[in-house]
mmCIF file of C-alpha atoms in Angstrom:
data_model
loop_
_atom_site.group_PDB
_atom_site.id
_atom_site.type_symbol
_atom_site.label_atom_id
_atom_site.label_comp_id
_atom_site.label_asym_id
_atom_site.label_seq_id
_atom_site.Cartn_x
_atom_site.Cartn_y
_atom_site.Cartn_z
ATOM 1 C CA MET X 1 8.118 6.114 -11.574
ATOM 2 C CA ILE X 2 5.894 3.782 -11.078
ATOM 3 C CA THR X 3 3.358 4.336 -8.258
ATOM 4 C CA ILE X 4 1.315 1.313 -6.275
ATOM 5 C CA SER X 5 -1.407 1.662 -4.000
ATOM 6 C CA VAL X 6 -1.647 -0.997 -1.584
ATOM 7 C CA CYS X 7 -5.755 -1.631 -0.599
ATOM 8 C CA ASN X 8 -8.316 -3.675 1.259
ATOM 9 C CA HIS X 9 -11.661 -2.438 2.391
ATOM 10 C CA LYS X 10 -11.218 -4.794 4.849
ATOM 11 C CA GLY X 11 -9.101 -4.312 7.721
ATOM 12 C CA GLY X 12 -6.759 -7.538 9.240
ATOM 13 C CA THR X 13 -5.481 -8.369 6.225
ATOM 14 C CA GLY X 14 -1.322 -7.373 6.771
ATOM 15 C CA LYS X 15 -2.462 -4.074 4.510
ATOM 16 C CA THR X 16 0.320 -1.663 6.205
ATOM 17 C CA THR X 17 2.869 -4.552 7.177
ATOM 18 C CA SER X 18 2.787 -5.216 2.995
ATOM 19 C CA THR X 19 3.065 -1.880 2.391
ATOM 20 C CA SER X 20 6.172 -1.538 4.807
ATOM 21 C CA MET X 21 8.056 -5.027 4.253
ATOM 22 C CA LEU X 22 7.384 -4.112 0.009
ATOM 23 C CA ALA X 23 8.938 -0.254 -0.057
ATOM 24 C CA SER X 24 11.539 -1.822 2.283
ATOM 25 C CA ALA X 25 12.135 -4.986 -0.100
ATOM 26 C CA ALA X 26 12.497 -2.257 -3.470
ATOM 27 C CA GLY X 27 14.964 0.184 -1.412
ATOM 28 C CA LEU X 28 17.500 -2.117 -0.345
ATOM 29 C CA SER X 29 17.674 -3.586 -3.785
ATOM 30 C CA GLY X 30 18.885 -0.202 -4.900
ATOM 31 C CA HIS X 31 15.932 1.988 -6.050
ATOM 32 C CA ARG X 32 14.912 5.154 -4.003
ATOM 33 C CA VAL X 33 11.657 4.741 -2.490
ATOM 34 C CA LEU X 34 8.796 7.024 -1.391
ATOM 35 C CA VAL X 35 6.083 6.233 0.968
ATOM 36 C CA ILE X 36 3.103 7.630 1.674
ATOM 37 C CA ASP X 37 0.870 6.709 4.514
ATOM 38 C CA LEU X 38 -2.803 8.282 3.732
ATOM 39 C CA ASP X 39 -4.441 6.487 6.323
ATOM 40 C CA PRO X 40 -5.635 9.064 9.467
ATOM 41 C CA GLN X 41 -4.841 6.074 11.775
ATOM 42 C CA GLY X 42 -1.380 6.688 10.974
ATOM 43 C CA PHE X 43 -0.227 3.119 11.567
ATOM 44 C CA LEU X 44 2.362 2.914 9.179
ATOM 45 C CA THR X 45 3.603 5.915 10.676
ATOM 46 C CA ARG X 46 3.877 4.198 13.944
ATOM 47 C CA LEU X 47 5.152 0.948 12.134
ATOM 48 C CA VAL X 48 8.687 2.556 11.673
ATOM 49 C CA GLY X 49 8.598 4.170 14.805
ATOM 50 C CA LEU X 50 7.587 7.704 13.834
ATOM 51 C CA PRO X 51 5.715 9.832 16.198
ATOM 52 C CA GLU X 52 2.837 11.761 14.633
ATOM 53 C CA PRO X 53 3.729 14.928 13.026
ATOM 54 C CA ARG X 54 2.307 18.468 12.712
ATOM 55 C CA PRO X 55 -0.211 18.683 9.299
ATOM 56 C CA SER X 56 2.324 20.714 7.560
ATOM 57 C CA ASP X 57 4.531 17.905 8.265
ATOM 58 C CA SER X 58 2.378 15.306 7.135
ATOM 59 C CA SER X 59 0.271 13.893 4.415
ATOM 60 C CA CYS X 60 -2.214 16.089 4.504
ATOM 61 C CA VAL X 61 0.239 18.473 2.619
ATOM 62 C CA LEU X 62 -0.948 17.011 -0.529
ATOM 63 C CA PHE X 63 -4.455 18.380 -0.261
ATOM 64 C CA VAL X 64 -3.159 22.095 0.223
ATOM 65 C CA GLU X 65 -3.637 24.082 -3.256
ATOM 66 C CA ASP X 66 -1.264 26.222 -2.341
ATOM 67 C CA GLY X 67 1.750 24.069 -1.468
ATOM 68 C CA ARG X 68 1.899 22.550 -4.870
ATOM 69 C CA ALA X 69 5.235 23.254 -5.331
ATOM 70 C CA ASP X 70 6.481 23.041 -1.870
ATOM 71 C CA PRO X 71 8.759 19.689 -1.487
ATOM 72 C CA LEU X 72 7.310 17.061 0.293
ATOM 73 C CA PRO X 73 7.981 16.855 4.139
ATOM 74 C CA THR X 74 9.609 13.167 3.863
ATOM 75 C CA VAL X 75 11.561 11.582 6.665
ATOM 76 C CA ALA X 76 14.081 8.937 6.047
ATOM 77 C CA ALA X 77 13.414 5.019 7.164
ATOM 78 C CA ALA X 78 14.656 1.685 7.059
ATOM 79 C CA GLY X 79 15.243 1.409 2.796
ATOM 80 C CA PHE X 80 12.476 4.262 1.756
ATOM 81 C CA ASP X 81 11.508 8.426 3.305
ATOM 82 C CA ILE X 82 8.210 8.410 3.857
ATOM 83 C CA VAL X 83 5.332 11.032 3.869
ATOM 84 C CA PRO X 84 3.610 10.049 7.571
ATOM 85 C CA SER X 85 0.090 10.623 8.283
ATOM 86 C CA SER X 86 -2.022 12.937 10.998
ATOM 87 C CA THR X 87 -5.140 12.706 12.307
ATOM 88 C CA ARG X 88 -5.311 15.913 10.478
ATOM 89 C CA LEU X 89 -6.615 13.961 7.610
ATOM 90 C CA THR X 90 -9.904 13.301 9.319
ATOM 91 C CA THR X 91 -10.953 16.988 8.756
ATOM 92 C CA GLU X 92 -9.056 16.848 5.301
ATOM 93 C CA LEU X 93 -11.184 13.914 4.219
ATOM 94 C CA ARG X 94 -14.541 16.092 5.585
ATOM 95 C CA ARG X 95 -13.449 19.137 3.250
ATOM 96 C CA MET X 96 -13.280 17.438 0.584
ATOM 97 C CA THR X 97 -16.797 17.187 -0.954
ATOM 98 C CA LYS X 98 -16.396 18.316 -4.697
ATOM 99 C CA PRO X 99 -15.921 15.303 -7.621
ATOM 100 C CA THR X 100 -12.881 16.817 -8.551
ATOM 101 C CA ASP X 101 -11.084 16.204 -5.284
ATOM 102 C CA VAL X 102 -10.150 12.661 -5.488
ATOM 103 C CA PHE X 103 -7.772 14.046 -8.197
ATOM 104 C CA ARG X 104 -5.696 15.799 -5.291
ATOM 105 C CA VAL X 105 -2.926 13.549 -4.509
ATOM 106 C CA ARG X 106 -2.498 12.861 -8.544
ATOM 107 C CA GLU X 107 -1.947 16.024 -8.923
ATOM 108 C CA ALA X 108 0.544 16.568 -6.327
ATOM 109 C CA LEU X 109 2.608 13.922 -6.756
ATOM 110 C CA ALA X 110 2.667 14.915 -10.815
ATOM 111 C CA THR X 111 4.586 17.743 -9.375
ATOM 112 C CA ARG X 112 6.389 16.489 -5.858
ATOM 113 C CA THR X 113 8.286 13.216 -6.455
ATOM 114 C CA ASP X 114 11.417 13.478 -8.777
ATOM 115 C CA GLY X 115 14.391 12.074 -8.306
ATOM 116 C CA TYR X 116 12.167 8.873 -6.991
ATOM 117 C CA ASP X 117 11.866 4.964 -8.768
ATOM 118 C CA LEU X 118 8.921 4.282 -6.781
ATOM 119 C CA VAL X 119 6.035 5.933 -5.136
ATOM 120 C CA MET X 120 3.654 3.340 -2.165
ATOM 121 C CA ILE X 121 0.570 4.696 -0.889
ATOM 122 C CA ASP X 122 -1.101 2.993 2.085
ATOM 123 C CA THR X 123 -4.553 3.149 2.837
ATOM 124 C CA ALA X 124 -7.079 2.986 5.229
ATOM 125 C CA ALA X 125 -9.634 -0.400 5.506
ATOM 126 C CA ALA X 126 -12.512 1.736 4.315
ATOM 127 C CA LEU X 127 -13.646 3.205 0.724
ATOM 128 C CA THR X 128 -13.275 7.228 1.326
ATOM 129 C CA VAL X 129 -12.121 10.091 -1.052
ATOM 130 C CA LEU X 130 -8.874 9.699 0.517
ATOM 131 C CA SER X 131 -8.218 5.983 -0.886
ATOM 132 C CA LEU X 132 -10.216 7.217 -3.926
ATOM 133 C CA ASN X 133 -6.993 9.471 -4.052
ATOM 134 C CA ALA X 134 -5.049 7.181 -3.692
ATOM 135 C CA LEU X 135 -5.660 4.586 -6.939
ATOM 136 C CA VAL X 136 -6.887 7.358 -8.913
ATOM 137 C CA ALA X 137 -2.712 8.506 -8.622
ATOM 138 C CA ALA X 138 -2.093 4.731 -8.688
ATOM 139 C CA ASP X 139 -0.429 2.977 -11.900
ATOM 140 C CA ARG X 140 -0.812 -0.884 -10.090
ATOM 141 C CA VAL X 141 -2.795 -1.792 -7.409
ATOM 142 C CA VAL X 142 -1.916 -4.733 -4.727
ATOM 143 C CA ILE X 143 -4.651 -5.613 -2.279
ATOM 144 C CA PRO X 144 -3.254 -7.569 0.284
ATOM 145 C CA VAL X 145 -5.554 -10.848 1.086
ATOM 146 C CA LEU X 146 -5.954 -13.486 4.150
ATOM 147 C CA PRO X 147 -7.677 -16.360 3.009
ATOM 148 C CA GLU X 148 -10.592 -16.088 5.012
ATOM 149 C CA TYR X 149 -14.468 -15.705 3.857
ATOM 150 C CA GLN X 150 -14.630 -11.627 5.514
ATOM 151 C CA PRO X 151 -11.034 -11.024 3.796
ATOM 152 C CA VAL X 152 -12.024 -12.744 0.402
ATOM 153 C CA VAL X 153 -15.179 -10.614 0.813
ATOM 154 C CA GLY X 154 -13.111 -7.198 0.932
ATOM 155 C CA ALA X 155 -10.719 -7.807 -0.873
ATOM 156 C CA GLU X 156 -13.064 -8.656 -4.185
ATOM 157 C CA GLN X 157 -15.246 -5.372 -3.258
ATOM 158 C CA THR X 158 -11.401 -3.450 -3.293
ATOM 159 C CA TRP X 159 -11.279 -5.263 -6.904
ATOM 160 C CA GLN X 160 -14.096 -4.252 -7.849
ATOM 161 C CA THR X 161 -13.696 -0.552 -6.298
ATOM 162 C CA ALA X 162 -9.993 -0.500 -8.573
ATOM 163 C CA GLN X 163 -11.909 -1.364 -12.049
ATOM 164 C CA MET X 164 -14.471 1.802 -11.226
ATOM 165 C CA VAL X 165 -12.069 3.942 -10.697
ATOM 166 C CA ARG X 166 -9.434 2.362 -14.138
ATOM 167 C CA ASP X 167 -13.319 2.437 -16.580
ATOM 168 C CA LYS X 168 -14.270 6.449 -15.209
ATOM 169 C CA LEU X 169 -10.786 8.056 -13.204
ATOM 170 C CA ASN X 170 -8.137 6.287 -14.210
ATOM 171 C CA PRO X 171 -7.676 4.466 -17.463
ATOM 172 C CA GLY X 172 -3.562 3.863 -17.084
ATOM 173 C CA LEU X 173 -4.469 1.773 -13.748
ATOM 174 C CA VAL X 174 -3.540 -1.851 -14.809
ATOM 175 C CA ASP X 175 -5.453 -4.810 -13.051
ATOM 176 C CA ALA X 176 -5.277 -5.174 -8.888
ATOM 177 C CA ARG X 177 -3.032 -8.182 -8.065
ATOM 178 C CA PHE X 178 -4.023 -9.800 -4.764
ATOM 179 C CA LEU X 179 -1.395 -11.158 -2.063
ATOM 180 C CA LEU X 180 -1.998 -13.748 0.144
ATOM 181 C CA THR X 181 -0.695 -12.693 3.097
ATOM 182 C CA MET X 182 -0.745 -14.482 6.655
ATOM 183 C CA VAL X 183 -0.938 -17.611 4.897
ATOM 184 C CA ASP X 184 -1.200 -20.601 7.231
ATOM 185 C CA ALA X 185 -0.783 -24.177 5.841
ATOM 186 C CA ARG X 186 -2.062 -26.366 8.248
ATOM 187 C CA LYS X 187 -5.930 -24.185 7.762
ATOM 188 C CA ARG X 188 -7.927 -25.607 5.611
ATOM 189 C CA ASP X 189 -10.131 -22.683 4.751
ATOM 190 C CA HIS X 190 -7.199 -20.669 3.888
ATOM 191 C CA HIS X 191 -6.115 -23.651 0.939
ATOM 192 C CA ALA X 192 -10.060 -23.314 -0.162
ATOM 193 C CA TYR X 193 -9.647 -19.705 -0.531
ATOM 194 C CA SER X 194 -6.763 -19.203 -1.800
ATOM 195 C CA ALA X 195 -7.709 -21.614 -4.615
ATOM 196 C CA TYR X 196 -11.200 -20.317 -5.072
ATOM 197 C CA LEU X 197 -9.125 -16.698 -5.415
ATOM 198 C CA ARG X 198 -6.653 -18.503 -8.099
ATOM 199 C CA GLU X 199 -9.637 -20.165 -9.831
ATOM 200 C CA ARG X 200 -11.123 -16.795 -10.426
ATOM 201 C CA TYR X 201 -8.420 -14.434 -11.165
ATOM 202 C CA GLY X 202 -5.704 -16.760 -12.190
ATOM 203 C CA GLU X 203 -2.650 -14.150 -13.101
ATOM 204 C CA GLY X 204 -4.044 -11.509 -10.908
ATOM 205 C CA VAL X 205 -3.170 -13.340 -8.025
ATOM 206 C CA LEU X 206 0.474 -13.049 -7.304
ATOM 207 C CA ARG X 207 2.284 -16.461 -6.763
ATOM 208 C CA SER X 208 4.394 -15.712 -4.284
ATOM 209 C CA VAL X 209 2.692 -15.779 -0.719
ATOM 210 C CA VAL X 210 3.347 -14.340 2.888
ATOM 211 C CA ARG X 211 3.432 -17.049 4.949
ATOM 212 C CA THR X 212 2.219 -16.473 9.195
ATOM 213 C CA SER X 213 5.892 -15.004 10.887
ATOM 214 C CA ALA X 214 6.774 -14.268 13.976
ATOM 215 C CA SER X 215 9.557 -11.822 13.050
ATOM 216 C CA LEU X 216 6.128 -9.525 11.197
ATOM 217 C CA ALA X 217 3.862 -10.277 14.159
ATOM 218 C CA ALA X 218 6.669 -8.374 16.290
ATOM 219 C CA GLY X 219 6.626 -5.358 13.800
ATOM 220 C CA ARG X 220 9.860 -3.015 13.661
ATOM 221 C CA GLU X 221 11.886 -2.830 16.641
ATOM 222 C CA GLY X 222 13.606 0.687 17.012
ATOM 223 C CA GLY X 223 12.291 1.503 13.245
ATOM 224 C CA ARG X 224 14.313 -1.614 11.771
ATOM 225 C CA SER X 225 12.760 -3.311 8.725
ATOM 226 C CA PRO X 226 12.780 -7.480 9.611
ATOM 227 C CA PHE X 227 15.304 -7.486 6.198
ATOM 228 C CA GLU X 228 17.860 -5.718 8.755
ATOM 229 C CA SER X 229 16.919 -7.381 12.340
ATOM 230 C CA ASP X 230 15.726 -11.118 10.859
ATOM 231 C CA PRO X 231 16.999 -11.353 7.658
ATOM 232 C CA GLY X 232 16.841 -14.839 7.376
ATOM 233 C CA SER X 233 13.116 -15.374 8.652
ATOM 234 C CA ARG X 234 10.421 -17.174 6.852
ATOM 235 C CA GLY X 235 8.427 -13.860 6.042
ATOM 236 C CA VAL X 236 11.346 -11.497 4.934
ATOM 237 C CA ILE X 237 11.795 -14.479 2.106
ATOM 238 C CA ASP X 238 7.992 -14.126 1.312
ATOM 239 C CA TYR X 239 7.975 -10.669 0.679
ATOM 240 C CA ALA X 240 11.475 -10.422 -0.765
ATOM 241 C CA ASN X 241 9.788 -13.177 -3.841
ATOM 242 C CA ALA X 242 6.399 -11.177 -3.893
ATOM 243 C CA ALA X 243 8.768 -7.537 -4.731
ATOM 244 C CA ASP X 244 11.013 -9.573 -6.940
ATOM 245 C CA GLU X 245 7.596 -10.996 -9.307
ATOM 246 C CA LEU X 246 5.304 -7.470 -8.386
ATOM 247 C CA PHE X 247 8.573 -4.964 -9.114
ATOM 248 C CA VAL X 248 9.103 -6.613 -12.540
ATOM 249 C CA GLY X 249 9.304 -3.545 -14.904
ATOM 250 C CA LEU X 250 10.599 -0.922 -11.980
ATOM 251 C CA PRO X 251 14.189 0.564 -13.046
ATOM 252 C CA ALA X 252 17.152 -1.387 -11.899
ATOM 253 C CA GLY X 253 18.282 0.332 -9.033
ATOM 254 C CA THR X 254 22.150 -0.252 -7.600
ATOM 255 C CA PRO X 255 22.108 -3.426 -4.747
ATOM 256 C CA SER X 256 22.388 -1.291 -1.111
ATOM 257 C CA THR X 257 25.610 -1.559 0.666
ATOM 258 C CA ALA X 258 23.614 -0.475 4.659
#
């Protein structure tokens, strides 16, 4: 099983869309995928058409020490299972004040994710104990980044945080990979910042880029993935290519017939 955390300290970079689209791509390729919404605002939960659950049916259970043997409260979505988010995560965040609290998600996943090939964790656009939990639990990190000034600054800060986590807390964490999102070939700054990232981080930037796409901007109708509702759109094609590049080494699945 591989665990991937999707992070960027700056909002508006396509982080939640990237999590859902990459998870759908892996799921529709035959992999068994679990997505965890670790953002108290629950954008991913709403994106797939789910209402806010009770805390006991949400990712809050990852932080309950006496429930570590219980199955995770998953809901089926398009191509993957999801542990939805609750605003109660904000309360859990305030309670986590011990240095060891950053290991809670890793400990929970170690005993409660049997049968999954891939776990993806969506995080809030902030550096908190929740996002640190996601990084400590991860084997890999994906940083979606819009090639503009503020998102690039946030992405580089996220990269530095991932390096710190690898050095201090999670030595098995592979170097973070940048995924360029919402790329508009008509904009000079998109060319400039894309070139800057590739020059500075080399192979740390995925070759595949996600272009602007109306189908992605429209979201999921009735919880359906764009892979189902608009499979020929450039956004779907771009995320399929990014998934192929990112999931090298993921055990081969059986192609879905859905």
